[in-house]
């Protein structure tokens, strides 16, 4: 479980997360929705320790992330994989080396095991056979899927997605949504997905959280969201033509 | 303004401390460091040789006019070599390298930062300082030191060629007075400056790239800051190194 307890995060005079209280249940797919600049990505980066809360408490599994050092955070990052908004592939490495990167650093695996897991992960995202390609040879959508493969290769208990379907074609979007569902069903992975994509949220999420100005605006199941009378939720629903 | 500058200097020194600590255990990454050094040398060797050659040639032109006034043309080689090795050569070539290597490195690291590659490295279980910064930092120091030394050597040839063709001084005479003025200490002084300048370029340019926050505009700002701050730091480092070295020679 992930728990935010009165977490505040500011950049200069601008408060992004404002005493946020939020609990993410284990094994569920939770979509975080909200307008741009409401702190969705900042929320994810706090979970993996890329940013530190200014105040409040943040727990990931049994780890008190708010008071852990960079070195101690390695244990959290082993169980908590993050797929970034941008592909963030390493330009100087080919696809195989990119996907193998975390496997070699987090775990002590044989080369055979590394190869097997790289192949398996690329298979999950529909990109088998491109191991030797350099990142500049890939389209943006392919880069995003390789980035996803790099994260799921670590088999994390918790997966954090920062706008995973932005810039993807409908088929790739559908594949990524299906992958999130499969990982949750087969491995019991907790998935936390930051997105603007209400259509994907309604199809995939067990639970939807809506942030506004660093606060929790509302949360509930997709069915409950469709019944919501909150103007922001109605705007999101209108975008996808939902009733 | 002053407080902000001091804060910035403090952050830079803390960064340097972190990089040096990480660099202590970098022996096992020697191949990568060697590759980075080689890359920097390949990118900058021609420019450095070209610039070094002309620094020597320009110095000869300038000193020719001065020494002819005192009928002391035979001292031309000694004066040019001394000034170039101890002062002008390292500084001018370091300026050139800060523009070439420094801008490239800060832009590369800044782009890695804003495209979330640095964050990805942290999330995938590694330390970006050890993985990304240290090989570049040491690569720049090794390469800059080599390039500066090589540039100085060519500045000597530039001076010699200009003396024989423009100033009408036979090469034997140009060389004859050099040992009287250019001592071992002069050469040591040049070598120390080459090392100090390499450290300045490597520190500021990797720091400016690594601390970029934002997008493409901020990468551009980071590169500009890296270039200007490196040049100011080089001048200050030159003064400071000269001050210390001259102090040592007078002890």
XYZ file of C-alpha atoms in Angstrom:
494
model
C 0.000 0.000 0.000
C 1.075 3.583 -0.635
C -0.005 6.218 1.899
C 0.353 9.998 1.722
C -0.239 11.702 5.066
C -0.502 15.483 4.844
C 2.261 15.604 2.224
C 3.282 19.056 1.032
C 5.712 19.772 -1.787
C 6.571 23.236 -3.068
C 8.920 24.656 -5.687
C 9.859 28.131 -4.547
C 6.658 30.011 -3.745
C 4.533 27.549 -5.732
C 2.888 24.793 -3.688
C 2.287 21.734 -5.856
C 1.065 19.181 -3.289
C -0.813 20.798 -0.431
C -1.231 18.588 2.671
C -2.308 15.695 0.480
C -3.923 12.698 2.196
C -4.260 9.681 -0.060
C -4.117 5.887 0.221
C -3.484 3.623 -2.757
C -4.747 0.092 -2.073
C -2.523 -2.884 -2.859
C -3.055 -4.854 -6.058
C -5.386 -2.292 -7.605
C -5.115 -0.168 -10.745
C -5.489 3.428 -9.685
C -5.672 6.290 -12.198
C -4.719 9.781 -11.029
C -6.466 12.400 -13.106
C -6.293 16.163 -13.011
C -5.483 19.243 -15.010
C -1.871 20.007 -15.986
C 0.173 21.399 -13.100
C -1.927 19.852 -10.336
C 0.960 17.771 -9.030
C 0.286 14.372 -10.590
C 3.851 13.735 -11.774
C 5.269 15.286 -8.589
C 3.206 12.772 -6.627
C 4.824 9.855 -8.502
C 8.339 11.285 -8.170
C 7.875 11.560 -4.407
C 6.990 7.868 -4.213
C 10.317 6.768 -5.750
C 12.333 9.435 -3.951
C 13.229 11.530 -6.990
C 11.676 14.370 -5.013
C 11.321 14.647 -1.237
C 8.223 15.949 0.540
C 8.758 19.275 2.322
C 6.504 18.027 5.122
C 4.169 15.148 5.882
C 4.690 11.409 5.766
C 4.832 9.061 2.807
C 4.859 5.265 3.143
C 5.497 2.787 0.330
C 4.890 -0.774 1.483
C 6.633 -0.727 4.856
C 9.148 1.982 3.908
C 8.922 5.531 5.341
C 10.058 7.216 2.126
C 9.905 10.737 3.583
C 12.841 10.020 5.887
C 14.988 7.681 3.783
C 18.384 8.544 2.293
C 19.208 8.190 -1.419
C 21.105 4.978 -0.644
C 18.217 3.518 1.363
C 15.806 4.356 -1.466
C 17.399 1.593 -3.589
C 15.251 -0.937 -1.691
C 12.112 1.024 -2.550
C 13.129 1.336 -6.206
C 13.535 -2.451 -6.443
C 9.838 -2.944 -5.689
C 8.638 0.244 -7.299
C 9.189 0.676 -11.043
C 8.528 3.942 -12.807
C 7.647 4.511 -16.449
C 8.465 8.120 -17.241
C 6.469 10.636 -19.227
C 9.284 10.714 -21.778
C 10.853 7.460 -22.989
C 14.119 8.318 -21.170
C 16.060 5.653 -23.071
C 19.835 5.878 -22.828
C 21.039 7.144 -26.206
C 24.377 5.347 -26.090
C 22.856 1.903 -25.447
C 20.882 -0.362 -27.759
C 17.437 -1.697 -26.872
C 18.779 -4.853 -25.203
C 21.211 -2.903 -23.017
C 18.503 -0.385 -22.124
C 16.111 -3.094 -20.941
C 18.909 -5.013 -19.192
C 20.185 -1.875 -17.418
C 18.096 -2.132 -14.257
C 18.303 -5.930 -14.140
C 22.105 -5.770 -13.974
C 22.129 -3.100 -11.274
C 19.288 -4.177 -8.996
C 19.872 -7.949 -9.139
C 22.689 -10.438 -9.494
C 21.442 -12.449 -12.450
C 23.248 -14.677 -14.923
C 23.544 -13.366 -18.485
C 21.144 -16.119 -19.628
C 18.549 -14.937 -17.111
C 19.072 -11.300 -18.141
C 18.583 -12.238 -21.828
C 15.472 -14.263 -20.999
C 13.883 -11.423 -19.042
C 14.761 -8.827 -21.677
C 13.144 -10.997 -24.360
C 10.100 -11.663 -22.160
C 9.625 -7.953 -21.367
C 9.956 -6.892 -24.999
C 7.434 -9.612 -25.856
C 4.955 -8.105 -23.368
C 5.074 -4.773 -25.213
C 5.000 -6.358 -28.670
C 8.569 -5.514 -29.615
C 10.379 -8.833 -29.867
C 13.374 -8.899 -32.183
C 14.463 -5.262 -31.912
C 17.129 -5.888 -29.263
C 20.017 -4.741 -31.470
C 18.424 -1.461 -32.568
C 19.703 1.856 -31.248
C 17.182 4.184 -29.626
C 17.481 6.751 -32.446
C 16.240 4.097 -34.884
C 12.921 3.779 -33.025
C 9.723 5.789 -33.357
C 8.469 7.718 -30.325
C 5.790 5.088 -29.638
C 8.343 2.266 -29.807
C 10.648 4.163 -27.438
C 7.810 4.481 -24.928
C 7.130 0.759 -25.142
C 10.832 -0.101 -24.711
C 10.821 2.177 -21.683
C 7.851 0.228 -20.337
C 9.659 -3.067 -21.035
C 12.705 -1.765 -19.123
C 10.545 -1.135 -16.082
C 8.496 -4.327 -16.119
C 11.673 -6.393 -16.611
C 12.365 -5.709 -12.934
C 9.014 -7.314 -11.998
C 8.175 -4.601 -9.489
C 5.310 -4.975 -6.980
C 4.263 -1.416 -7.696
C 4.234 0.180 -11.144
C 4.090 3.929 -11.558
C 3.098 5.225 -14.981
C 3.525 8.889 -15.864
C 1.200 9.428 -18.831
C 1.979 6.057 -20.439
C -0.284 6.479 -23.469
C 0.535 10.078 -24.399
C 1.824 10.172 -27.965
C 0.829 6.583 -28.724
C -1.410 5.452 -31.564
C -4.770 3.825 -30.618
C -3.445 0.268 -31.079
C -0.396 0.908 -28.878
C -2.615 2.671 -26.324
C -4.894 -0.336 -26.212
C -1.870 -2.655 -25.861
C -0.461 -0.632 -22.955
C -3.871 -0.603 -21.229
C -4.144 -4.368 -21.680
C -0.618 -4.783 -20.321
C -1.492 -2.803 -17.190
C -4.542 -5.067 -16.710
C -2.527 -8.257 -17.327
C 0.241 -7.284 -14.900
C -2.334 -6.514 -12.257
C -4.266 -9.753 -12.815
C -1.314 -12.123 -13.251
C 1.211 -10.698 -10.802
C -0.977 -8.732 -8.419
C 0.959 -5.575 -9.291
C -0.303 -2.305 -7.886
C -0.455 0.201 -10.743
C -0.618 3.923 -10.251
C -1.276 5.670 -13.531
C -1.026 9.424 -13.992
C -3.021 10.381 -17.040
C -5.300 12.820 -18.825
C -6.886 9.901 -20.615
C -10.346 9.425 -19.073
C -11.248 6.842 -21.704
C -8.387 4.564 -20.575
C -9.228 5.266 -16.937
C -12.850 4.181 -17.384
C -11.750 0.998 -19.192
C -8.849 -0.062 -16.994
C -8.993 1.509 -13.527
C -10.301 -0.137 -10.372
C -10.209 3.236 -8.726
C -9.906 6.818 -9.954
C -8.398 9.672 -7.954
C -8.845 13.262 -9.089
C -6.425 15.953 -7.950
C -7.015 19.673 -8.126
C -4.508 22.336 -7.037
C -2.501 19.839 -5.001
C -5.543 18.566 -3.093
C -7.590 15.405 -3.413
C -10.748 16.571 -5.178
C -12.570 13.259 -5.230
C -12.045 9.514 -5.671
C -14.092 6.453 -6.477
C -14.707 3.631 -8.912
C -15.163 4.368 -12.622
C -18.912 3.857 -12.187
C -18.996 6.376 -9.353
C -17.023 8.860 -11.455
C -19.541 8.559 -14.271
C -22.244 9.581 -11.809
C -20.253 12.536 -10.478
C -21.695 16.044 -10.675
C -18.315 17.765 -10.042
C -17.707 20.139 -13.004
C -14.079 19.032 -13.559
C -15.116 15.355 -13.734
C -17.961 16.244 -16.075
C -15.469 18.075 -18.302
C -13.251 14.985 -18.416
C -16.250 12.777 -19.188
C -17.464 15.144 -21.890
C -14.053 14.885 -23.595
C -14.559 11.143 -24.134
C -18.262 11.447 -24.853
C -19.232 9.480 -21.760
C -22.717 10.133 -20.343
C 23.323 38.898 -5.206
C 26.445 38.242 -3.082
C 24.593 35.727 -0.890
C 23.230 33.979 -3.980
C 26.706 33.826 -5.539
C 28.186 32.402 -2.334
C 25.363 29.841 -2.149
C 26.090 28.895 -5.752
C 29.793 28.541 -5.023
C 29.007 26.389 -1.981
C 26.756 24.117 -4.057
C 29.474 23.837 -6.712
C 32.115 22.875 -4.133
C 29.796 20.308 -2.540
C 29.157 18.868 -6.006
C 32.904 18.711 -6.652
C 33.380 16.896 -3.341
C 30.706 14.345 -4.271
C 32.215 13.777 -7.715
C 35.742 13.371 -6.309
C 34.510 10.884 -3.688
C 32.747 8.878 -6.395
C 35.824 9.145 -8.634
C 37.956 7.379 -6.008
C 36.292 4.067 -6.830
C 36.250 4.548 -10.577
C 39.255 2.382 -11.482
C 36.963 -0.401 -12.692
C 35.393 2.079 -15.115
C 38.803 2.929 -16.633
C 37.834 1.714 -20.108
C 34.827 4.039 -20.211
C 36.925 6.933 -18.892
C 39.573 6.194 -21.526
C 36.871 6.140 -24.224
C 35.486 9.502 -23.052
C 38.994 10.999 -23.028
C 39.668 9.686 -26.503
C 36.381 11.082 -27.779
C 37.147 14.536 -26.368
C 40.673 14.443 -27.827
C 39.364 13.397 -31.254
C 36.780 16.194 -31.192
C 39.224 18.916 -30.165
C 42.726 17.966 -31.260
C 42.689 19.757 -34.620
C 41.214 22.941 -33.138
C 43.673 22.935 -30.251
C 46.695 22.399 -32.496
C 45.467 25.143 -34.825
C 44.821 27.571 -31.947
C 48.092 26.701 -30.181
C 50.088 27.253 -33.337
C 48.584 30.698 -33.873
C 48.957 31.705 -30.215
C 52.706 31.161 -30.601
C 52.730 32.961 -33.944
C 50.811 35.977 -32.594
C 53.052 36.218 -29.546
C 56.108 36.231 -31.827
C 54.627 39.002 -33.952
C 53.910 41.130 -30.898
C 57.258 40.561 -29.183
C 59.208 41.132 -32.400
C 58.031 44.748 -32.468
C 58.990 45.228 -28.805
C 62.415 43.573 -28.753
C 63.500 45.242 -32.011
C 63.151 48.604 -30.225
C 65.841 47.461 -27.778
C 67.946 45.575 -30.356
C 67.327 42.413 -28.416
C 65.917 40.200 -31.135
C 68.030 37.266 -29.987
C 65.860 37.121 -26.841
C 62.701 36.703 -28.903
C 62.511 32.927 -28.517
C 63.038 33.115 -24.771
C 60.382 35.781 -24.260
C 57.783 34.171 -26.506
C 58.274 30.704 -25.054
C 58.259 31.940 -21.477
C 55.095 34.025 -21.884
C 53.323 31.336 -23.860
C 54.196 28.409 -21.610
C 53.583 30.207 -18.328
C 50.609 32.375 -19.098
C 49.032 33.049 -22.451
C 49.091 29.563 -23.964
C 47.290 27.667 -21.189
C 44.715 30.430 -20.738
C 43.819 30.942 -24.404
C 43.699 27.233 -25.161
C 41.606 26.647 -22.006
C 39.144 29.308 -23.239
C 38.894 27.473 -26.510
C 38.373 24.099 -24.814
C 35.750 25.518 -22.464
C 33.754 26.566 -25.515
C 34.217 23.300 -27.334
C 34.274 20.557 -24.699
C 32.420 22.473 -22.015
C 29.454 23.502 -24.140
C 29.153 19.982 -25.573
C 29.227 18.344 -22.134
C 26.813 20.733 -20.432
C 24.368 20.445 -23.361
C 24.625 16.643 -23.356
C 24.082 16.349 -19.590
C 21.345 18.993 -19.611
C 19.479 17.090 -22.305
C 19.836 13.856 -20.333
C 18.422 15.668 -17.313
C 15.360 17.189 -18.991
C 14.601 13.992 -20.929
C 14.456 12.173 -17.553
C 17.399 9.870 -18.339
C 19.120 10.917 -15.111
C 15.939 10.149 -13.115
C 15.665 6.811 -14.931
C 19.223 5.921 -13.898
C 18.320 6.579 -10.257
C 15.119 4.536 -10.526
C 16.968 1.653 -12.182
C 19.261 1.251 -9.204
C 22.288 3.293 -10.075
C 23.998 6.520 -9.065
C 24.068 9.075 -11.911
C 27.136 10.783 -10.453
C 29.079 7.519 -10.628
C 27.534 6.325 -13.904
C 27.342 9.515 -15.949
C 29.295 12.341 -14.348
C 32.526 10.683 -13.200
C 33.493 9.191 -16.604
C 32.878 12.572 -18.282
C 34.549 14.532 -15.485
C 37.720 12.424 -15.524
C 37.604 12.138 -19.315
C 37.563 15.941 -19.647
C 40.402 16.363 -17.138
C 42.628 13.804 -18.843
C 41.788 15.020 -22.348
C 42.046 18.734 -21.494
C 45.396 18.205 -19.816
C 46.668 16.351 -22.870
C 45.185 18.905 -25.290
C 46.534 21.887 -23.359
C 49.996 20.348 -23.269
C 49.797 19.506 -26.966
C 48.541 23.018 -27.751
C 51.492 24.512 -25.897
C 53.898 22.362 -27.853
C 52.409 23.626 -31.114
C 52.456 27.203 -29.884
C 56.234 26.745 -29.610
C 56.380 25.609 -33.252
C 54.118 28.522 -34.296
C 56.472 30.940 -32.578
C 59.544 29.348 -34.137
C 58.085 29.411 -37.649
C 57.006 33.046 -37.353
C 60.416 34.049 -35.953
C 62.280 32.486 -38.873
C 59.905 33.694 -41.603
C 58.669 37.082 -40.348
C 61.232 38.278 -37.804
C 64.239 37.047 -39.789
C 65.772 35.285 -36.799
C 67.673 32.040 -37.507
C 66.153 29.108 -35.639
C 69.420 28.435 -33.753
C 69.312 31.941 -32.298
C 65.611 31.631 -31.492
C 66.330 28.479 -29.506
C 69.640 29.561 -27.982
C 68.274 31.912 -25.297
C 65.270 29.796 -24.302
C 67.103 27.788 -21.573
C 68.201 31.058 -19.909
C 64.638 32.254 -19.354
C 62.450 29.162 -19.548
C 63.395 27.147 -16.486
C 62.034 23.845 -15.258
C 59.828 25.905 -12.974
C 58.311 27.721 -15.970
C 57.388 24.412 -17.520
C 56.054 23.143 -14.182
C 54.035 26.333 -13.884
C 52.480 25.704 -17.301
C 51.769 22.074 -16.430
C 50.128 23.021 -13.109
C 47.966 25.587 -14.886
C 46.954 23.026 -17.491
C 45.790 20.723 -14.694
C 43.971 23.465 -12.771
C 42.229 24.729 -15.911
C 41.193 21.175 -16.832
C 39.653 20.792 -13.375
C 37.802 24.108 -13.726
C 36.366 23.195 -17.139
C 35.331 19.686 -16.028
C 33.734 20.860 -12.776
C 31.693 23.805 -14.034
C 30.537 22.250 -17.280
C 29.388 18.949 -15.771
C 27.754 20.804 -12.849
C 25.842 23.213 -15.091
C 24.563 20.336 -17.237
C 23.683 18.124 -14.284
C 21.709 20.816 -12.470
C 19.533 21.884 -15.421
C 15.861 21.813 -14.469
C 13.070 22.394 -16.970
C 13.107 22.034 -20.748
C 14.975 22.983 -23.919
C 15.217 26.667 -22.965
C 16.810 25.782 -19.629
C 19.337 23.531 -21.401
C 20.296 26.541 -23.529
C 20.546 28.732 -20.423
C 22.706 26.065 -18.762
C 25.109 25.976 -21.714
C 25.432 29.767 -21.728
C 26.033 29.801 -17.964
C 28.597 27.017 -18.312
C 30.484 28.963 -21.003
C 30.514 32.328 -19.216
C 31.166 30.981 -15.711
C 33.974 28.743 -16.962
C 35.717 31.694 -18.623
C 35.420 33.864 -15.510
C 36.593 30.964 -13.332
C 39.557 30.351 -15.658
C 40.733 33.951 -15.333
C 40.380 33.825 -11.544
C 42.102 30.427 -11.415
C 44.919 31.804 -13.587
C 45.453 34.726 -11.227
C 45.289 32.472 -8.178
C 47.656 29.839 -9.616
C 50.140 32.511 -10.699
C 49.948 34.125 -7.262
C 50.664 30.805 -5.504
C 53.398 29.720 -7.929
C 55.173 33.093 -7.872
C 54.902 33.008 -4.085
C 56.540 29.579 -4.051
C 59.396 30.698 -6.264
C 60.110 33.637 -3.957
C 60.165 31.486 -0.809
